[in-house]
Amino acid sequence: MKIKTLIVDDEPHAIEIIETYVGNFPEIELVATCNSAIEAFQILQKDRIDLLFLDIKMPGLLGTELVRTLKNPPKVIFTTAYQDYALEGFDLNAVDYLLKPIPFNRFLKAMEKVFDGYRPINRQIVSVQTDQNKSENFIYLRVDRKTVKINVRDIYWLESLKDYIKVVLADRTLVSKQKISVLAELLPESLFLRIHRSFIVAVDKIDSYHSYAIEILGKELPIGRNYKDACRQRLQN
C-alpha cells in the first residue's frame, strides 16, 4: 500500500529537499506539493492524503491553523525553522516536528514513526549511521533507481548538468537527477567551496588554483566571476 503524501511549504528550496528525501522510500507516493496552507486545504478536500509534511509559518494561514480546521487530519510532520511552535505542534498530535535545515538522519527517524502505523509493510529504507557526528559525513543520492550512500570526504567535486548533478569521486562518477542547490545545503561548509554556479569543490582536493580556475585531478574547473572574491579569501586563509 502506498502512503499518499503532500508537501506544503512556501519555500521552493525546502520542498526540493523534502522531495529528495521522500524519494528514498518506495512506499511513499508524492501526490502533490504546494506553497500555502490554503492551497493544501483545497487538495485535502479532493484527494486522499495519508501523510502531510507541513511548514508552519506561511502567509495567509499557519500550518497549525490548517490542521485545526480538518475534521480528520492525516498524519502530520511539521517542518519549520522556528522552535516556538513545537509545543503546539505536538498538541495537535503531530507525528514529529523537524527543524530546518533538516538532516537526513533526523528525517529518517520521523519516517520510522510514520511507518510504525503501517506495519507490516515491505520496506526498503536506507540504513544510516545513528551517531550524530558520523551521520553528517554522508549524503544519499538516487542513482539508477537505487539509493547510494556517499562519504562526503570521498567527493572531489560536484557539477551541475541542468536538472542533474555529476558527483566526481576518486574511483567513479555518479549522475543523479538533483539540483546542485539542494546538495549545497547538505554538504559541510568547512569542507566544500562553491566556485561557480555549476561547480562545488572539496577544498582539500584542490591541486592548484589561479585567478580564473581551480585544478583537481588534472582538470581545470572555472571560477565564476561572482565567486572570485569568496574563493580568494577562502583559499588564501
PDB file of C-alpha atoms in Angstrom:
ATOM      1  CA  MET A   1       0.000   0.000   0.000  1.00  0.00           C
ATOM      2  CA  LYS A   2       1.322   3.397  -0.977  1.00  0.00           C
ATOM      3  CA  ILE A   3       1.322   6.209   1.577  1.00  0.00           C
ATOM      4  CA  LYS A   4      -0.106   9.209  -0.273  1.00  0.00           C
ATOM      5  CA  THR A   5       1.861  12.295   0.675  1.00  0.00           C
ATOM      6  CA  LEU A   6       1.542  16.071   0.343  1.00  0.00           C
ATOM      7  CA  ILE A   7       4.374  18.586   0.927  1.00  0.00           C
ATOM      8  CA  VAL A   8       3.412  22.137   1.903  1.00  0.00           C
ATOM      9  CA  ASP A   9       5.997  24.923   2.209  1.00  0.00           C
ATOM     10  CA  ASP A  10       6.266  28.489   0.953  1.00  0.00           C
ATOM     11  CA  GLU A  11       9.987  27.988   0.217  1.00  0.00           C
ATOM     12  CA  PRO A  12      10.608  26.074  -3.058  1.00  0.00           C
ATOM     13  CA  HIS A  13      14.071  25.041  -1.877  1.00  0.00           C
ATOM     14  CA  ALA A  14      12.621  23.427   1.258  1.00  0.00           C
ATOM     15  CA  ILE A  15      10.168  21.477  -0.907  1.00  0.00           C
ATOM     16  CA  GLU A  16      13.048  20.251  -3.088  1.00  0.00           C
ATOM     17  CA  ILE A  17      14.928  18.885  -0.078  1.00  0.00           C
ATOM     18  CA  ILE A  18      11.918  17.004   1.294  1.00  0.00           C
ATOM     19  CA  GLU A  19      11.131  15.687  -2.204  1.00  0.00           C
ATOM     20  CA  THR A  20      14.685  14.346  -2.387  1.00  0.00           C
ATOM     21  CA  TYR A  21      14.390  12.660   0.992  1.00  0.00           C
ATOM     22  CA  VAL A  22      10.957  11.204   0.219  1.00  0.00           C
ATOM     23  CA  GLY A  23      12.375   9.726  -2.986  1.00  0.00           C
ATOM     24  CA  ASN A  24      14.336   7.251  -0.855  1.00  0.00           C
ATOM     25  CA  PHE A  25      11.151   5.487   0.221  1.00  0.00           C
ATOM     26  CA  PRO A  26       9.403   3.412  -2.474  1.00  0.00           C
ATOM     27  CA  GLU A  27       6.281   3.059  -0.336  1.00  0.00           C
ATOM     28  CA  ILE A  28       5.689   6.835  -0.416  1.00  0.00           C
ATOM     29  CA  GLU A  29       3.593   8.274  -3.253  1.00  0.00           C
ATOM     30  CA  LEU A  30       4.024  12.023  -3.589  1.00  0.00           C
ATOM     31  CA  VAL A  31       0.596  13.287  -4.655  1.00  0.00           C
ATOM     32  CA  ALA A  32       1.425  16.991  -4.829  1.00  0.00           C
ATOM     33  CA  THR A  33       3.428  19.900  -3.482  1.00  0.00           C
ATOM     34  CA  CYS A  34       2.104  23.391  -2.801  1.00  0.00           C
ATOM     35  CA  ASN A  35       3.259  26.632  -1.216  1.00  0.00           C
ATOM     36  CA  SER A  36       0.365  27.673   1.018  1.00  0.00           C
ATOM     37  CA  ALA A  37      -1.923  26.202   3.647  1.00  0.00           C
ATOM     38  CA  ILE A  38      -4.935  27.461   1.712  1.00  0.00           C
ATOM     39  CA  GLU A  39      -3.895  25.546  -1.407  1.00  0.00           C
ATOM     40  CA  ALA A  40      -3.200  22.496   0.771  1.00  0.00           C
ATOM     41  CA  PHE A  41      -6.722  22.699   2.201  1.00  0.00           C
ATOM     42  CA  GLN A  42      -8.156  22.536  -1.319  1.00  0.00           C
ATOM     43  CA  ILE A  43      -6.052  19.477  -2.164  1.00  0.00           C
ATOM     44  CA  LEU A  44      -7.055  17.764   1.072  1.00  0.00           C
ATOM     45  CA  GLN A  45     -10.734  18.241   0.209  1.00  0.00           C
ATOM     46  CA  LYS A  46     -10.471  16.346  -3.074  1.00  0.00           C
ATOM     47  CA  ASP A  47      -7.603  13.862  -2.626  1.00  0.00           C
ATOM     48  CA  ARG A  48      -6.876  11.164  -0.076  1.00  0.00           C
ATOM     49  CA  ILE A  49      -3.737  12.208   1.776  1.00  0.00           C
ATOM     50  CA  ASP A  50      -2.150   9.916   4.362  1.00  0.00           C
ATOM     51  CA  LEU A  51       0.910  11.984   5.264  1.00  0.00           C
ATOM     52  CA  LEU A  52       1.390  15.735   5.326  1.00  0.00           C
ATOM     53  CA  PHE A  53       4.776  17.489   5.501  1.00  0.00           C
ATOM     54  CA  LEU A  54       3.675  20.900   6.674  1.00  0.00           C
ATOM     55  CA  ASP A  55       5.562  24.147   7.175  1.00  0.00           C
ATOM     56  CA  ILE A  56       4.083  26.285   9.936  1.00  0.00           C
ATOM     57  CA  LYS A  57       4.880  29.936   9.287  1.00  0.00           C
ATOM     58  CA  MET A  58       3.346  30.679   5.885  1.00  0.00           C
ATOM     59  CA  PRO A  59       1.486  33.718   4.514  1.00  0.00           C
ATOM     60  CA  GLY A  60      -2.291  33.678   4.854  1.00  0.00           C
ATOM     61  CA  LEU A  61      -2.771  30.698   7.146  1.00  0.00           C
ATOM     62  CA  LEU A  62      -0.395  28.994   9.560  1.00  0.00           C
ATOM     63  CA  GLY A  63       0.194  25.284   9.175  1.00  0.00           C
ATOM     64  CA  THR A  64      -1.083  24.694  12.698  1.00  0.00           C
ATOM     65  CA  GLU A  65      -4.275  26.602  11.870  1.00  0.00           C
ATOM     66  CA  LEU A  66      -4.774  24.403   8.826  1.00  0.00           C
ATOM     67  CA  VAL A  67      -4.609  21.242  10.936  1.00  0.00           C
ATOM     68  CA  ARG A  68      -7.175  22.669  13.366  1.00  0.00           C
ATOM     69  CA  THR A  69      -9.658  23.165  10.508  1.00  0.00           C
ATOM     70  CA  LEU A  70      -9.514  19.497   9.443  1.00  0.00           C
ATOM     71  CA  LYS A  71     -12.060  17.058  10.870  1.00  0.00           C
ATOM     72  CA  ASN A  72      -9.906  14.015  10.133  1.00  0.00           C
ATOM     73  CA  PRO A  73      -6.367  15.248   9.518  1.00  0.00           C
ATOM     74  CA  PRO A  74      -3.764  12.901   8.038  1.00  0.00           C
ATOM     75  CA  LYS A  75      -0.531  12.100   9.813  1.00  0.00           C
ATOM     76  CA  VAL A  76       1.386  15.373  10.073  1.00  0.00           C
ATOM     77  CA  ILE A  77       5.110  16.079  10.223  1.00  0.00           C
ATOM     78  CA  PHE A  78       5.728  19.761  10.855  1.00  0.00           C
ATOM     79  CA  THR A  79       8.785  21.271   9.153  1.00  0.00           C
ATOM     80  CA  THR A  80       9.843  24.713  10.304  1.00  0.00           C
ATOM     81  CA  ALA A  81      12.765  26.976  11.098  1.00  0.00           C
ATOM     82  CA  TYR A  82      11.158  28.020  14.393  1.00  0.00           C
ATOM     83  CA  GLN A  83      11.216  26.154  17.709  1.00  0.00           C
ATOM     84  CA  ASP A  84       8.433  28.315  19.144  1.00  0.00           C
ATOM     85  CA  TYR A  85       5.653  26.174  17.672  1.00  0.00           C
ATOM     86  CA  ALA A  86       6.917  22.800  18.912  1.00  0.00           C
ATOM     87  CA  LEU A  87       4.526  22.509  21.859  1.00  0.00           C
ATOM     88  CA  GLU A  88       1.521  23.481  19.761  1.00  0.00           C
ATOM     89  CA  GLY A  89       2.612  21.038  17.077  1.00  0.00           C
ATOM     90  CA  PHE A  90       2.678  18.108  19.461  1.00  0.00           C
ATOM     91  CA  ASP A  91      -0.633  19.239  21.000  1.00  0.00           C
ATOM     92  CA  LEU A  92      -2.065  18.628  17.528  1.00  0.00           C
ATOM     93  CA  ASN A  93      -0.794  15.025  17.680  1.00  0.00           C
ATOM     94  CA  ALA A  94       1.890  15.584  15.070  1.00  0.00           C
ATOM     95  CA  VAL A  95       3.997  12.550  14.218  1.00  0.00           C
ATOM     96  CA  ASP A  96       7.115  14.693  14.505  1.00  0.00           C
ATOM     97  CA  TYR A  97       8.454  18.236  14.454  1.00  0.00           C
ATOM     98  CA  LEU A  98      11.511  18.814  12.252  1.00  0.00           C
ATOM     99  CA  LEU A  99      13.662  21.919  12.490  1.00  0.00           C
ATOM    100  CA  LYS A 100      15.214  23.280   9.303  1.00  0.00           C
ATOM    101  CA  PRO A 101      17.734  22.641   7.927  1.00  0.00           C
ATOM    102  CA  ILE A 102      16.659  19.004   8.223  1.00  0.00           C
ATOM    103  CA  PRO A 103      19.482  16.411   8.220  1.00  0.00           C
ATOM    104  CA  PHE A 104      18.597  13.119   6.571  1.00  0.00           C
ATOM    105  CA  ASN A 105      19.213  11.031   9.699  1.00  0.00           C
ATOM    106  CA  ARG A 106      16.661  13.155  11.594  1.00  0.00           C
ATOM    107  CA  PHE A 107      14.192  12.834   8.699  1.00  0.00           C
ATOM    108  CA  LEU A 108      14.654   9.069   8.790  1.00  0.00           C
ATOM    109  CA  LYS A 109      13.672   8.938  12.461  1.00  0.00           C
ATOM    110  CA  ALA A 110      10.461  10.797  11.636  1.00  0.00           C
ATOM    111  CA  MET A 111       9.709   8.333   8.855  1.00  0.00           C
ATOM    112  CA  GLU A 112      10.227   5.411  11.225  1.00  0.00           C
ATOM    113  CA  LYS A 113       7.404   6.853  13.338  1.00  0.00           C
ATOM    114  CA  VAL A 114       5.189   7.095  10.268  1.00  0.00           C
ATOM    115  CA  PHE A 115       5.877   3.515   9.239  1.00  0.00           C
ATOM    116  CA  ASP A 116       5.126   2.238  12.737  1.00  0.00           C
ATOM    117  CA  GLY A 117       1.475   2.832  11.891  1.00  0.00           C
ATOM    118  CA  TYR A 118       1.665   0.842   8.671  1.00  0.00           C
ATOM    119  CA  ARG A 119       3.319  -2.417   9.708  1.00  0.00           C
ATOM    120  CA  PRO A 120       3.681  -4.971   8.313  1.00  0.00           C
ATOM    121  CA  ILE A 121       4.972  -3.335   5.139  1.00  0.00           C
ATOM    122  CA  ASN A 122       7.621  -4.332   2.619  1.00  0.00           C
ATOM    123  CA  ARG A 123      10.173  -1.630   3.314  1.00  0.00           C
ATOM    124  CA  GLN A 124      13.459  -0.737   1.688  1.00  0.00           C
ATOM    125  CA  ILE A 125      14.557   2.063   3.977  1.00  0.00           C
ATOM    126  CA  VAL A 126      18.016   3.455   3.638  1.00  0.00           C
ATOM    127  CA  SER A 127      20.192   2.496   6.601  1.00  0.00           C
ATOM    128  CA  VAL A 128      22.230   5.313   8.128  1.00  0.00           C
ATOM    129  CA  GLN A 129      24.601   5.839  10.992  1.00  0.00           C
ATOM    130  CA  THR A 130      22.672   6.875  14.072  1.00  0.00           C
ATOM    131  CA  ASP A 131      25.689   8.537  15.655  1.00  0.00           C
ATOM    132  CA  GLN A 132      25.207  12.261  15.019  1.00  0.00           C
ATOM    133  CA  ASN A 133      28.828  13.020  14.184  1.00  0.00           C
ATOM    134  CA  LYS A 134      29.141  10.099  11.775  1.00  0.00           C
ATOM    135  CA  SER A 135      25.812  10.587  10.018  1.00  0.00           C
ATOM    136  CA  GLU A 136      26.717  14.107   8.971  1.00  0.00           C
ATOM    137  CA  ASN A 137      29.640  12.700   6.957  1.00  0.00           C
ATOM    138  CA  PHE A 138      27.307  11.064   4.437  1.00  0.00           C
ATOM    139  CA  ILE A 139      24.827  12.114   1.788  1.00  0.00           C
ATOM    140  CA  TYR A 140      22.342   9.927  -0.079  1.00  0.00           C
ATOM    141  CA  LEU A 141      21.707  10.083  -3.819  1.00  0.00           C
ATOM    142  CA  ARG A 142      19.250   8.324  -6.081  1.00  0.00           C
ATOM    143  CA  VAL A 143      21.342   6.774  -8.861  1.00  0.00           C
ATOM    144  CA  ASP A 144      19.914   4.329 -11.417  1.00  0.00           C
ATOM    145  CA  ARG A 145      16.817   3.537  -9.316  1.00  0.00           C
ATOM    146  CA  LYS A 146      18.773   2.864  -6.148  1.00  0.00           C
ATOM    147  CA  THR A 147      19.961   4.970  -3.234  1.00  0.00           C
ATOM    148  CA  VAL A 148      23.716   5.341  -2.899  1.00  0.00           C
ATOM    149  CA  LYS A 149      25.411   6.326   0.347  1.00  0.00           C
ATOM    150  CA  ILE A 150      28.416   8.589  -0.215  1.00  0.00           C
ATOM    151  CA  ASN A 151      31.026   9.665   2.291  1.00  0.00           C
ATOM    152  CA  VAL A 152      31.414  13.397   1.686  1.00  0.00           C
ATOM    153  CA  ARG A 153      35.181  13.102   2.179  1.00  0.00           C
ATOM    154  CA  ASP A 154      35.321  10.924  -0.951  1.00  0.00           C
ATOM    155  CA  ILE A 155      33.870  13.701  -3.116  1.00  0.00           C
ATOM    156  CA  TYR A 156      36.239  15.697  -5.346  1.00  0.00           C
ATOM    157  CA  TRP A 157      33.728  17.989  -6.967  1.00  0.00           C
ATOM    158  CA  LEU A 158      30.092  18.378  -7.993  1.00  0.00           C
ATOM    159  CA  GLU A 159      28.997  19.674 -11.369  1.00  0.00           C
ATOM    160  CA  SER A 160      25.518  20.872 -12.283  1.00  0.00           C
ATOM    161  CA  LEU A 161      24.053  19.479 -15.507  1.00  0.00           C
ATOM    162  CA  LYS A 162      20.766  21.419 -15.608  1.00  0.00           C
ATOM    163  CA  ASP A 163      18.316  19.177 -13.712  1.00  0.00           C
ATOM    164  CA  TYR A 164      21.036  16.608 -13.000  1.00  0.00           C
ATOM    165  CA  ILE A 165      24.213  16.649 -10.962  1.00  0.00           C
ATOM    166  CA  LYS A 166      27.526  14.893 -11.527  1.00  0.00           C
ATOM    167  CA  VAL A 167      29.385  13.803  -8.396  1.00  0.00           C
ATOM    168  CA  VAL A 168      33.050  13.020  -9.044  1.00  0.00           C
ATOM    169  CA  LEU A 169      34.765  10.588  -6.676  1.00  0.00           C
ATOM    170  CA  ALA A 170      38.300   9.187  -6.856  1.00  0.00           C
ATOM    171  CA  ASP A 171      37.185   5.893  -8.406  1.00  0.00           C
ATOM    172  CA  ARG A 172      33.883   6.695 -10.130  1.00  0.00           C
ATOM    173  CA  THR A 173      31.462   9.362 -11.262  1.00  0.00           C
ATOM    174  CA  LEU A 174      27.786   9.341 -10.294  1.00  0.00           C
ATOM    175  CA  VAL A 175      24.941  11.169 -12.017  1.00  0.00           C
ATOM    176  CA  SER A 176      21.687  11.867 -10.198  1.00  0.00           C
ATOM    177  CA  LYS A 177      18.540  13.803 -11.048  1.00  0.00           C
ATOM    178  CA  GLN A 178      19.086  16.521  -8.499  1.00  0.00           C
ATOM    179  CA  LYS A 179      19.800  20.234  -8.368  1.00  0.00           C
ATOM    180  CA  ILE A 180      23.159  21.433  -7.116  1.00  0.00           C
ATOM    181  CA  SER A 181      21.444  23.891  -4.754  1.00  0.00           C
ATOM    182  CA  VAL A 182      19.919  21.007  -2.787  1.00  0.00           C
ATOM    183  CA  LEU A 183      23.241  19.246  -2.286  1.00  0.00           C
ATOM    184  CA  ALA A 184      24.893  22.549  -1.407  1.00  0.00           C
ATOM    185  CA  GLU A 185      22.614  22.648   1.652  1.00  0.00           C
ATOM    186  CA  LEU A 186      23.670  19.168   2.747  1.00  0.00           C
ATOM    187  CA  LEU A 187      27.447  19.466   2.359  1.00  0.00           C
ATOM    188  CA  PRO A 188      29.577  20.750   5.275  1.00  0.00           C
ATOM    189  CA  GLU A 189      30.725  24.312   4.534  1.00  0.00           C
ATOM    190  CA  SER A 190      34.031  23.592   6.250  1.00  0.00           C
ATOM    191  CA  LEU A 191      34.916  21.008   3.578  1.00  0.00           C
ATOM    192  CA  PHE A 192      33.464  22.458   0.372  1.00  0.00           C
ATOM    193  CA  LEU A 193      33.618  25.657  -1.649  1.00  0.00           C
ATOM    194  CA  ARG A 194      31.253  26.939  -4.326  1.00  0.00           C
ATOM    195  CA  ILE A 195      33.439  28.301  -7.133  1.00  0.00           C
ATOM    196  CA  HIS A 196      30.832  28.707  -9.865  1.00  0.00           C
ATOM    197  CA  ARG A 197      27.056  28.427 -10.233  1.00  0.00           C
ATOM    198  CA  SER A 198      27.739  24.969 -11.714  1.00  0.00           C
ATOM    199  CA  PHE A 199      30.636  23.751  -9.544  1.00  0.00           C
ATOM    200  CA  ILE A 200      31.272  22.920  -5.886  1.00  0.00           C
ATOM    201  CA  VAL A 201      34.721  21.570  -4.976  1.00  0.00           C
ATOM    202  CA  ALA A 202      36.253  19.803  -1.997  1.00  0.00           C
ATOM    203  CA  VAL A 203      38.814  22.244  -0.607  1.00  0.00           C
ATOM    204  CA  ASP A 204      41.298  19.568   0.460  1.00  0.00           C
ATOM    205  CA  LYS A 205      41.266  18.027  -3.044  1.00  0.00           C
ATOM    206  CA  ILE A 206      42.455  21.200  -4.816  1.00  0.00           C
ATOM    207  CA  ASP A 207      45.837  20.643  -6.512  1.00  0.00           C
ATOM    208  CA  SER A 208      46.384  24.225  -7.661  1.00  0.00           C
ATOM    209  CA  TYR A 209      44.493  27.405  -8.476  1.00  0.00           C
ATOM    210  CA  HIS A 210      44.831  30.798 -10.104  1.00  0.00           C
ATOM    211  CA  SER A 211      42.543  33.762 -10.662  1.00  0.00           C
ATOM    212  CA  TYR A 212      40.103  32.071 -13.031  1.00  0.00           C
ATOM    213  CA  ALA A 213      40.307  28.313 -12.422  1.00  0.00           C
ATOM    214  CA  ILE A 214      40.943  25.524  -9.935  1.00  0.00           C
ATOM    215  CA  GLU A 215      42.694  22.284 -10.834  1.00  0.00           C
ATOM    216  CA  ILE A 216      41.622  18.932  -9.390  1.00  0.00           C
ATOM    217  CA  LEU A 217      42.636  15.511 -10.734  1.00  0.00           C
ATOM    218  CA  GLY A 218      44.252  17.213 -13.719  1.00  0.00           C
ATOM    219  CA  LYS A 219      41.040  19.000 -14.720  1.00  0.00           C
ATOM    220  CA  GLU A 220      40.563  22.759 -14.705  1.00  0.00           C
ATOM    221  CA  LEU A 221      37.272  23.938 -13.212  1.00  0.00           C
ATOM    222  CA  PRO A 222      36.275  27.565 -13.858  1.00  0.00           C
ATOM    223  CA  ILE A 223      35.874  30.124 -11.089  1.00  0.00           C
ATOM    224  CA  GLY A 224      32.772  32.203 -11.758  1.00  0.00           C
ATOM    225  CA  ARG A 225      33.073  35.979 -11.763  1.00  0.00           C
ATOM    226  CA  ASN A 226      30.657  36.312  -8.849  1.00  0.00           C
ATOM    227  CA  TYR A 227      32.623  33.771  -6.794  1.00  0.00           C
ATOM    228  CA  LYS A 228      36.178  35.119  -7.252  1.00  0.00           C
ATOM    229  CA  ASP A 229      36.351  37.191  -4.070  1.00  0.00           C
ATOM    230  CA  ALA A 230      34.948  34.426  -1.856  1.00  0.00           C
ATOM    231  CA  CYS A 231      37.324  31.878  -3.413  1.00  0.00           C
ATOM    232  CA  ARG A 232      40.350  34.107  -2.949  1.00  0.00           C
ATOM    233  CA  GLN A 233      39.509  34.796   0.695  1.00  0.00           C
ATOM    234  CA  ARG A 234      38.883  31.129   1.469  1.00  0.00           C
ATOM    235  CA  LEU A 235      41.955  29.757  -0.300  1.00  0.00           C
ATOM    236  CA  GLN A 236      44.395  32.371   0.973  1.00  0.00           C
ATOM    237  CA  ASN A 237      43.445  31.863   4.622  1.00  0.00           C
TER     238      ASN A 237
END
